[in-house]
DNA sequence: TTGTTTTATCGTAATATTGCAATATAAAAA
DNA sequence: TTTTTATATTGCAATATTACGATAAAACAA
């Protein structure tokens, strides 16, 4: 095969897996980090920041957008990207929950 | 192509991407969740918990082990798997840092 | 209008992932 | 020893991902 057996798992499990898949590439990690260093959300120069061709970056941005990790709004000719705090908080809470449960364990 | 341009990014960016890649499949999310529900670390029945064949689960466990998300120690015939709190904390801190930086932003 | 700039999409080649049957390995039980 | 039980590895087919050249689309400038 090659396709994940998505149907065999819960909606929540698939959601979390999709969030992590969106973050499972160094270019997308770099994009998130870059968005954090920029003061405002007004961007448009991500292509110059990364050692990848423009179509490749556009594709990575699309995946981050589909996963709701970033938001993009049209700003004239350019597009303004910024991180989605809700999704970041969602992931943060997920691991906070895991960390909390782990404290009551033998590990 | 198809291979990631790993060399173009920092060691840290690749490390984080690999951690997330290990968590980017619902079966591996399910394994992590199952390990959280078990009282002790003494496991050995993960195969019966998931709707996947034994070789498939063994492969998923291997990926989680390679990413240091779980630890496995031989326990006679069975193998005892448990979560690695250090790695969980590492991811938790990563998002805590992002969340903190986001608070000083326009988003 | 035409040209410029910025981002998106298409098409495709190279590579990676997923899943499992078959088989192997390792440790304990009989 | 042989058998049983639990986990790992191999090999392969189906599918997904990654990267980018070529091209398109959208908004503004001249």
mmCIF file of C-alpha atoms (C1' of nucleotides) in Angstrom:
data_model
loop_
_atom_site.group_PDB
_atom_site.id
_atom_site.type_symbol
_atom_site.label_atom_id
_atom_site.label_comp_id
_atom_site.label_asym_id
_atom_site.label_seq_id
_atom_site.Cartn_x
_atom_site.Cartn_y
_atom_site.Cartn_z
ATOM 1 C CA UNK A 1 0.000 0.000 0.000
ATOM 2 C CA UNK A 2 1.319 3.373 0.969
ATOM 3 C CA UNK A 3 -1.830 5.125 2.089
ATOM 4 C CA UNK A 4 -2.445 5.500 5.798
ATOM 5 C CA UNK A 5 -5.392 3.557 7.207
ATOM 6 C CA UNK A 6 -7.054 6.811 8.186
ATOM 7 C CA UNK A 7 -10.471 5.242 8.757
ATOM 8 C CA UNK A 8 -9.116 2.976 11.463
ATOM 9 C CA UNK A 9 -8.342 5.858 13.795
ATOM 10 C CA UNK A 10 -10.336 8.577 15.505
ATOM 11 C CA UNK A 11 -10.926 12.027 14.039
ATOM 12 C CA UNK A 12 -8.836 13.525 16.834
ATOM 13 C CA UNK A 13 -5.936 11.167 16.182
ATOM 14 C CA UNK A 14 -5.994 12.025 12.494
ATOM 15 C CA UNK A 15 -6.191 15.738 13.276
ATOM 16 C CA UNK A 16 -3.149 15.651 15.507
ATOM 17 C CA UNK A 17 -1.257 13.536 12.974
ATOM 18 C CA UNK A 18 -2.062 16.074 10.246
ATOM 19 C CA UNK A 19 -0.845 18.941 12.410
ATOM 20 C CA UNK A 20 2.459 17.160 12.992
ATOM 21 C CA UNK A 21 2.741 16.212 9.326
ATOM 22 C CA UNK A 22 2.497 19.892 8.450
ATOM 23 C CA UNK A 23 5.445 20.522 10.764
ATOM 24 C CA UNK A 24 7.464 17.502 9.668
ATOM 25 C CA UNK A 25 9.666 19.291 7.144
ATOM 26 C CA UNK A 26 12.656 21.533 7.973
ATOM 27 C CA UNK A 27 11.516 24.142 5.440
ATOM 28 C CA UNK A 28 8.178 24.472 7.200
ATOM 29 C CA UNK A 29 9.891 24.658 10.584
ATOM 30 C CA UNK A 30 12.054 27.430 9.117
ATOM 31 C CA UNK A 31 8.975 29.252 7.838
ATOM 32 C CA UNK A 32 7.346 29.132 11.280
ATOM 33 C CA UNK A 33 10.557 30.372 12.899
ATOM 34 C CA UNK A 34 10.883 33.167 10.375
ATOM 35 C CA UNK A 35 7.317 34.312 10.992
ATOM 36 C CA UNK A 36 8.208 34.495 14.684
ATOM 37 C CA UNK A 37 11.183 36.786 14.070
ATOM 38 C CA UNK A 38 9.268 39.285 11.944
ATOM 39 C CA UNK A 39 7.777 42.073 13.996
ATOM 40 C CA UNK A 40 4.517 42.486 12.190
ATOM 41 C CA UNK A 41 2.585 40.005 10.103
ATOM 42 C CA UNK A 42 3.285 41.883 6.912
ATOM 43 C CA UNK A 43 5.551 39.525 5.079
ATOM 44 C CA UNK A 44 6.009 38.698 1.422
ATOM 45 C CA UNK A 45 9.743 38.014 1.418
ATOM 46 C CA UNK A 46 9.751 34.432 2.597
ATOM 47 C CA UNK A 47 11.074 33.316 -0.771
ATOM 48 C CA UNK A 48 14.281 35.324 -0.252
ATOM 49 C CA UNK A 49 14.751 33.861 3.221
ATOM 50 C CA UNK A 50 14.859 30.198 2.262
ATOM 51 C CA UNK A 51 17.133 28.266 -0.104
ATOM 52 C CA UNK A 52 14.228 26.867 -2.088
ATOM 53 C CA UNK A 53 12.554 27.834 -5.340
ATOM 54 C CA UNK A 54 9.418 29.933 -5.280
ATOM 55 C CA UNK A 55 6.989 27.146 -6.310
ATOM 56 C CA UNK A 56 8.386 24.902 -3.588
ATOM 57 C CA UNK A 57 7.883 27.531 -0.903
ATOM 58 C CA UNK A 58 4.415 28.298 -2.195
ATOM 59 C CA UNK A 59 3.630 24.613 -1.792
ATOM 60 C CA UNK A 60 4.971 24.512 1.775
ATOM 61 C CA UNK A 61 2.961 27.630 2.657
ATOM 62 C CA UNK A 62 -0.130 25.949 1.275
ATOM 63 C CA UNK A 63 0.374 22.946 3.528
ATOM 64 C CA UNK A 64 0.846 25.128 6.584
ATOM 65 C CA UNK A 65 -2.289 27.030 5.609
ATOM 66 C CA UNK A 66 -4.304 23.834 5.101
ATOM 67 C CA UNK A 67 -3.260 22.695 8.566
ATOM 68 C CA UNK A 68 -4.367 26.068 9.973
ATOM 69 C CA UNK A 69 -0.901 26.718 11.350
ATOM 70 C CA UNK A 70 -0.606 29.978 9.434
ATOM 71 C CA UNK A 71 -3.121 32.446 8.101
ATOM 72 C CA UNK A 72 -2.699 34.346 4.844
ATOM 73 C CA UNK A 73 -4.558 37.487 3.810
ATOM 74 C CA UNK A 74 -4.210 39.294 0.520
ATOM 75 C CA UNK A 75 -2.473 42.645 0.907
ATOM 76 C CA UNK A 76 -2.439 44.195 -2.545
ATOM 77 C CA UNK A 77 0.175 42.442 -4.656
ATOM 78 C CA UNK A 78 1.754 40.681 -1.706
ATOM 79 C CA UNK A 79 0.230 38.243 0.752
ATOM 80 C CA UNK A 80 0.438 38.707 4.495
ATOM 81 C CA UNK A 81 1.160 35.512 6.371
ATOM 82 C CA UNK A 82 1.159 35.085 10.122
ATOM 83 C CA UNK A 83 0.974 32.261 12.626
ATOM 84 C CA UNK A 84 -2.385 31.101 13.931
ATOM 85 C CA UNK A 85 -2.193 31.360 17.744
ATOM 86 C CA UNK A 86 -5.183 29.032 18.168
ATOM 87 C CA UNK A 87 -3.463 26.137 16.456
ATOM 88 C CA UNK A 88 -0.188 26.750 18.270
ATOM 89 C CA UNK A 89 -2.109 26.733 21.550
ATOM 90 C CA UNK A 90 -3.841 23.502 20.541
ATOM 91 C CA UNK A 91 -0.515 21.726 20.046
ATOM 92 C CA UNK A 92 0.923 23.277 23.210
ATOM 93 C CA UNK A 93 -2.026 21.990 25.220
ATOM 94 C CA UNK A 94 -1.703 18.531 23.708
ATOM 95 C CA UNK A 95 1.824 18.176 25.003
ATOM 96 C CA UNK A 96 1.017 19.873 28.270
ATOM 97 C CA UNK A 97 -1.614 17.167 28.786
ATOM 98 C CA UNK A 98 0.833 14.416 27.894
ATOM 99 C CA UNK A 99 3.509 15.898 30.153
ATOM 100 C CA UNK A 100 1.010 16.073 33.011
ATOM 101 C CA UNK A 101 -0.078 12.477 32.603
ATOM 102 C CA UNK A 102 3.542 11.370 32.419
ATOM 103 C CA UNK A 103 4.261 12.777 35.875
ATOM 104 C CA UNK A 104 2.060 10.121 37.461
ATOM 105 C CA UNK A 105 3.974 7.310 35.803
ATOM 106 C CA UNK A 106 6.910 5.121 36.523
ATOM 107 C CA UNK A 107 9.019 6.547 33.716
ATOM 108 C CA UNK B 1 13.129 15.035 -6.696
ATOM 109 C CA UNK B 2 11.358 13.831 -3.570
ATOM 110 C CA UNK B 3 14.121 13.988 -1.000
ATOM 111 C CA UNK B 4 14.133 16.885 1.449
ATOM 112 C CA UNK B 5 16.963 19.391 1.091
ATOM 113 C CA UNK B 6 18.168 18.543 4.578
ATOM 114 C CA UNK B 7 21.565 20.199 4.147
ATOM 115 C CA UNK B 8 19.972 23.572 3.531
ATOM 116 C CA UNK B 9 18.591 23.786 7.063
ATOM 117 C CA UNK B 10 20.047 23.851 10.551
ATOM 118 C CA UNK B 11 20.569 20.760 12.689
ATOM 119 C CA UNK B 12 17.935 22.039 15.098
ATOM 120 C CA UNK B 13 15.381 22.561 12.345
ATOM 121 C CA UNK B 14 15.969 19.048 11.042
ATOM 122 C CA UNK B 15 15.738 17.623 14.568
ATOM 123 C CA UNK B 16 12.382 19.238 15.217
ATOM 124 C CA UNK B 17 11.114 18.175 11.779
ATOM 125 C CA UNK B 18 12.130 14.571 12.522
ATOM 126 C CA UNK B 19 10.337 14.633 15.862
ATOM 127 C CA UNK B 20 7.156 15.819 14.196
ATOM 128 C CA UNK B 21 7.529 13.331 11.374
ATOM 129 C CA UNK B 22 7.583 10.566 13.956
ATOM 130 C CA UNK B 23 4.245 11.857 15.247
ATOM 131 C CA UNK B 24 2.706 12.480 11.824
ATOM 132 C CA UNK B 25 0.790 9.212 11.565
ATOM 133 C CA UNK B 26 -2.462 8.380 13.388
ATOM 134 C CA UNK B 27 -1.181 4.934 14.336
ATOM 135 C CA UNK B 28 1.802 6.484 16.111
ATOM 136 C CA UNK B 29 -0.450 9.018 17.831
ATOM 137 C CA UNK B 30 -2.577 6.081 18.960
ATOM 138 C CA UNK B 31 0.491 4.258 20.279
ATOM 139 C CA UNK B 32 1.541 7.304 22.303
ATOM 140 C CA UNK B 33 -1.986 7.672 23.690
ATOM 141 C CA UNK B 34 -2.134 3.996 24.572
ATOM 142 C CA UNK B 35 1.160 4.172 26.430
ATOM 143 C CA UNK B 36 -0.327 7.035 28.438
ATOM 144 C CA UNK B 37 -3.343 4.975 29.508
ATOM 145 C CA UNK B 38 -1.332 2.013 30.740
ATOM 146 C CA UNK B 39 -0.446 2.249 34.392
ATOM 147 C CA UNK B 40 3.033 0.827 34.278
ATOM 148 C CA UNK B 41 5.489 0.701 31.433
ATOM 149 C CA UNK B 42 5.150 -3.052 31.125
ATOM 150 C CA UNK B 43 3.400 -3.454 27.837
ATOM 151 C CA UNK B 44 3.609 -6.044 25.115
ATOM 152 C CA UNK B 45 0.035 -5.996 23.893
ATOM 153 C CA UNK B 46 0.115 -3.020 21.578
ATOM 154 C CA UNK B 47 -0.539 -5.300 18.617
ATOM 155 C CA UNK B 48 -3.935 -6.259 20.041
ATOM 156 C CA UNK B 49 -4.861 -2.628 20.625
ATOM 157 C CA UNK B 50 -4.487 -1.383 17.072
ATOM 158 C CA UNK B 51 -6.179 -2.445 13.816
ATOM 159 C CA UNK B 52 -2.874 -3.054 12.077
ATOM 160 C CA UNK B 53 -0.789 -6.137 11.376
ATOM 161 C CA UNK B 54 2.111 -6.990 13.655
ATOM 162 C CA UNK B 55 4.895 -6.059 11.201
ATOM 163 C CA UNK B 56 3.276 -2.681 10.597
ATOM 164 C CA UNK B 57 3.106 -1.894 14.298
ATOM 165 C CA UNK B 58 6.660 -3.072 14.796
ATOM 166 C CA UNK B 59 7.691 -0.619 12.101
ATOM 167 C CA UNK B 60 5.812 2.265 13.739
ATOM 168 C CA UNK B 61 7.370 1.412 17.104
ATOM 169 C CA UNK B 62 10.793 1.462 15.484
ATOM 170 C CA UNK B 63 10.196 4.964 14.133
ATOM 171 C CA UNK B 64 9.042 6.224 17.509
ATOM 172 C CA UNK B 65 12.122 4.622 19.086
ATOM 173 C CA UNK B 66 14.468 6.157 16.507
ATOM 174 C CA UNK B 67 12.993 9.571 17.272
ATOM 175 C CA UNK B 68 13.542 8.943 20.997
ATOM 176 C CA UNK B 69 9.852 9.408 21.709
ATOM 177 C CA UNK B 70 9.583 5.982 23.292
ATOM 178 C CA UNK B 71 12.069 3.731 25.033
ATOM 179 C CA UNK B 72 12.013 -0.057 24.780
ATOM 180 C CA UNK B 73 13.723 -2.493 27.103
ATOM 181 C CA UNK B 74 13.727 -6.251 26.777
ATOM 182 C CA UNK B 75 11.660 -7.942 29.487
ATOM 183 C CA UNK B 76 12.025 -11.640 28.897
ATOM 184 C CA UNK B 77 9.961 -12.620 25.865
ATOM 185 C CA UNK B 78 8.109 -9.342 25.736
ATOM 186 C CA UNK B 79 9.451 -5.843 25.282
ATOM 187 C CA UNK B 80 8.603 -3.038 27.656
ATOM 188 C CA UNK B 81 7.837 0.224 25.924
ATOM 189 C CA UNK B 82 7.304 3.556 27.593
ATOM 190 C CA UNK B 83 7.327 7.220 26.661
ATOM 191 C CA UNK B 84 10.531 9.217 26.985
ATOM 192 C CA UNK B 85 9.693 12.198 29.219
ATOM 193 C CA UNK B 86 12.770 14.110 28.032
ATOM 194 C CA UNK B 87 11.603 14.168 24.421
ATOM 195 C CA UNK B 88 8.040 15.025 25.391
ATOM 196 C CA UNK B 89 9.386 17.923 27.469
ATOM 197 C CA UNK B 90 11.514 19.047 24.545
ATOM 198 C CA UNK B 91 8.487 19.344 22.269
ATOM 199 C CA UNK B 92 6.424 20.938 25.018
ATOM 200 C CA UNK B 93 9.114 23.589 25.532
ATOM 201 C CA UNK B 94 9.339 24.234 21.800
ATOM 202 C CA UNK B 95 5.682 25.193 21.621
ATOM 203 C CA UNK B 96 5.798 27.005 24.930
ATOM 204 C CA UNK B 97 8.531 29.181 23.428
ATOM 205 C CA UNK B 98 6.518 29.782 20.274
ATOM 206 C CA UNK B 99 3.409 30.580 22.277
ATOM 207 C CA UNK B 100 5.355 33.027 24.414
ATOM 208 C CA UNK B 101 6.812 34.825 21.409
ATOM 209 C CA UNK B 102 3.400 35.001 19.801
ATOM 210 C CA UNK B 103 2.005 36.986 22.722
ATOM 211 C CA UNK B 104 4.147 39.967 21.744
ATOM 212 C CA UNK B 105 2.788 40.013 18.210
ATOM 213 C CA UNK B 106 -0.045 41.567 16.301
ATOM 214 C CA UNK B 107 -1.811 38.265 15.677
ATOM 215 C "C1'" DT C 1 -3.161 48.842 -22.949
ATOM 216 C "C1'" DT C 2 1.476 46.787 -21.752
ATOM 217 C "C1'" DG C 3 4.870 45.677 -18.446
ATOM 218 C "C1'" DT C 4 6.202 44.427 -13.736
ATOM 219 C "C1'" DT C 5 5.830 42.081 -9.479
ATOM 220 C "C1'" DT C 6 4.106 38.554 -6.534
ATOM 221 C "C1'" DT C 7 1.997 34.311 -5.617
ATOM 222 C "C1'" DA C 8 -0.357 29.998 -7.310
ATOM 223 C "C1'" DT C 9 -0.909 25.962 -10.188
ATOM 224 C "C1'" DC C 10 0.435 22.280 -13.451
ATOM 225 C "C1'" DG C 11 3.219 18.589 -14.805
ATOM 226 C "C1'" DT C 12 6.646 15.483 -13.830
ATOM 227 C "C1'" DA C 13 10.822 13.080 -11.998
ATOM 228 C "C1'" DA C 14 13.059 11.429 -7.848
ATOM 229 C "C1'" DT C 15 12.469 9.710 -3.473
ATOM 230 C "C1'" DA C 16 9.897 8.388 0.852
ATOM 231 C "C1'" DT C 17 6.187 6.238 3.374
ATOM 232 C "C1'" DT C 18 2.764 2.727 4.392
ATOM 233 C "C1'" DG C 19 1.102 -1.868 4.928
ATOM 234 C "C1'" DC C 20 1.507 -6.628 5.043
ATOM 235 C "C1'" DA C 21 2.783 -11.623 3.827
ATOM 236 C "C1'" DA C 22 6.575 -14.335 4.535
ATOM 237 C "C1'" DT C 23 10.256 -15.251 7.209
ATOM 238 C "C1'" DA C 24 13.696 -14.745 10.849
ATOM 239 C "C1'" DT C 25 15.141 -14.220 15.537
ATOM 240 C "C1'" DA C 26 15.094 -14.707 20.529
ATOM 241 C "C1'" DA C 27 13.557 -16.196 24.920
ATOM 242 C "C1'" DA C 28 10.879 -19.017 27.705
ATOM 243 C "C1'" DA C 29 7.972 -23.392 28.308
ATOM 244 C "C1'" DA C 30 7.194 -28.164 27.687
ATOM 245 C "C1'" DT D 1 15.518 -30.701 22.279
ATOM 246 C "C1'" DT D 2 11.180 -29.110 20.384
ATOM 247 C "C1'" DT D 3 7.428 -25.994 20.723
ATOM 248 C "C1'" DT D 4 5.384 -21.847 21.678
ATOM 249 C "C1'" DT D 5 5.183 -16.897 22.089
ATOM 250 C "C1'" DA D 6 6.656 -12.213 21.072
ATOM 251 C "C1'" DT D 7 9.017 -9.096 18.280
ATOM 252 C "C1'" DA D 8 12.004 -7.829 14.189
ATOM 253 C "C1'" DT D 9 13.380 -7.895 9.381
ATOM 254 C "C1'" DT D 10 12.878 -8.499 4.395
ATOM 255 C "C1'" DG D 11 10.754 -7.647 0.086
ATOM 256 C "C1'" DC D 12 7.493 -5.601 -2.539
ATOM 257 C "C1'" DA D 13 3.299 -3.087 -4.290
ATOM 258 C "C1'" DA D 14 0.522 1.030 -3.705
ATOM 259 C "C1'" DT D 15 0.522 5.629 -2.616
ATOM 260 C "C1'" DA D 16 2.432 10.157 -0.875
ATOM 261 C "C1'" DT D 17 5.864 13.731 -0.646
ATOM 262 C "C1'" DT D 18 9.361 16.843 -2.399
ATOM 263 C "C1'" DA D 19 11.345 19.905 -5.657
ATOM 264 C "C1'" DC D 20 11.273 22.761 -9.529
ATOM 265 C "C1'" DG D 21 10.699 24.494 -14.543
ATOM 266 C "C1'" DA D 22 7.098 26.325 -17.060
ATOM 267 C "C1'" DT D 23 3.183 28.770 -16.940
ATOM 268 C "C1'" DA D 24 -0.884 31.120 -15.176
ATOM 269 C "C1'" DA D 25 -3.293 34.485 -12.447
ATOM 270 C "C1'" DA D 26 -3.898 38.766 -9.956
ATOM 271 C "C1'" DA D 27 -2.849 43.423 -8.700
ATOM 272 C "C1'" DC D 28 -0.646 47.489 -9.513
ATOM 273 C "C1'" DA D 29 2.363 50.977 -12.416
ATOM 274 C "C1'" DA D 30 3.439 53.368 -16.483
#
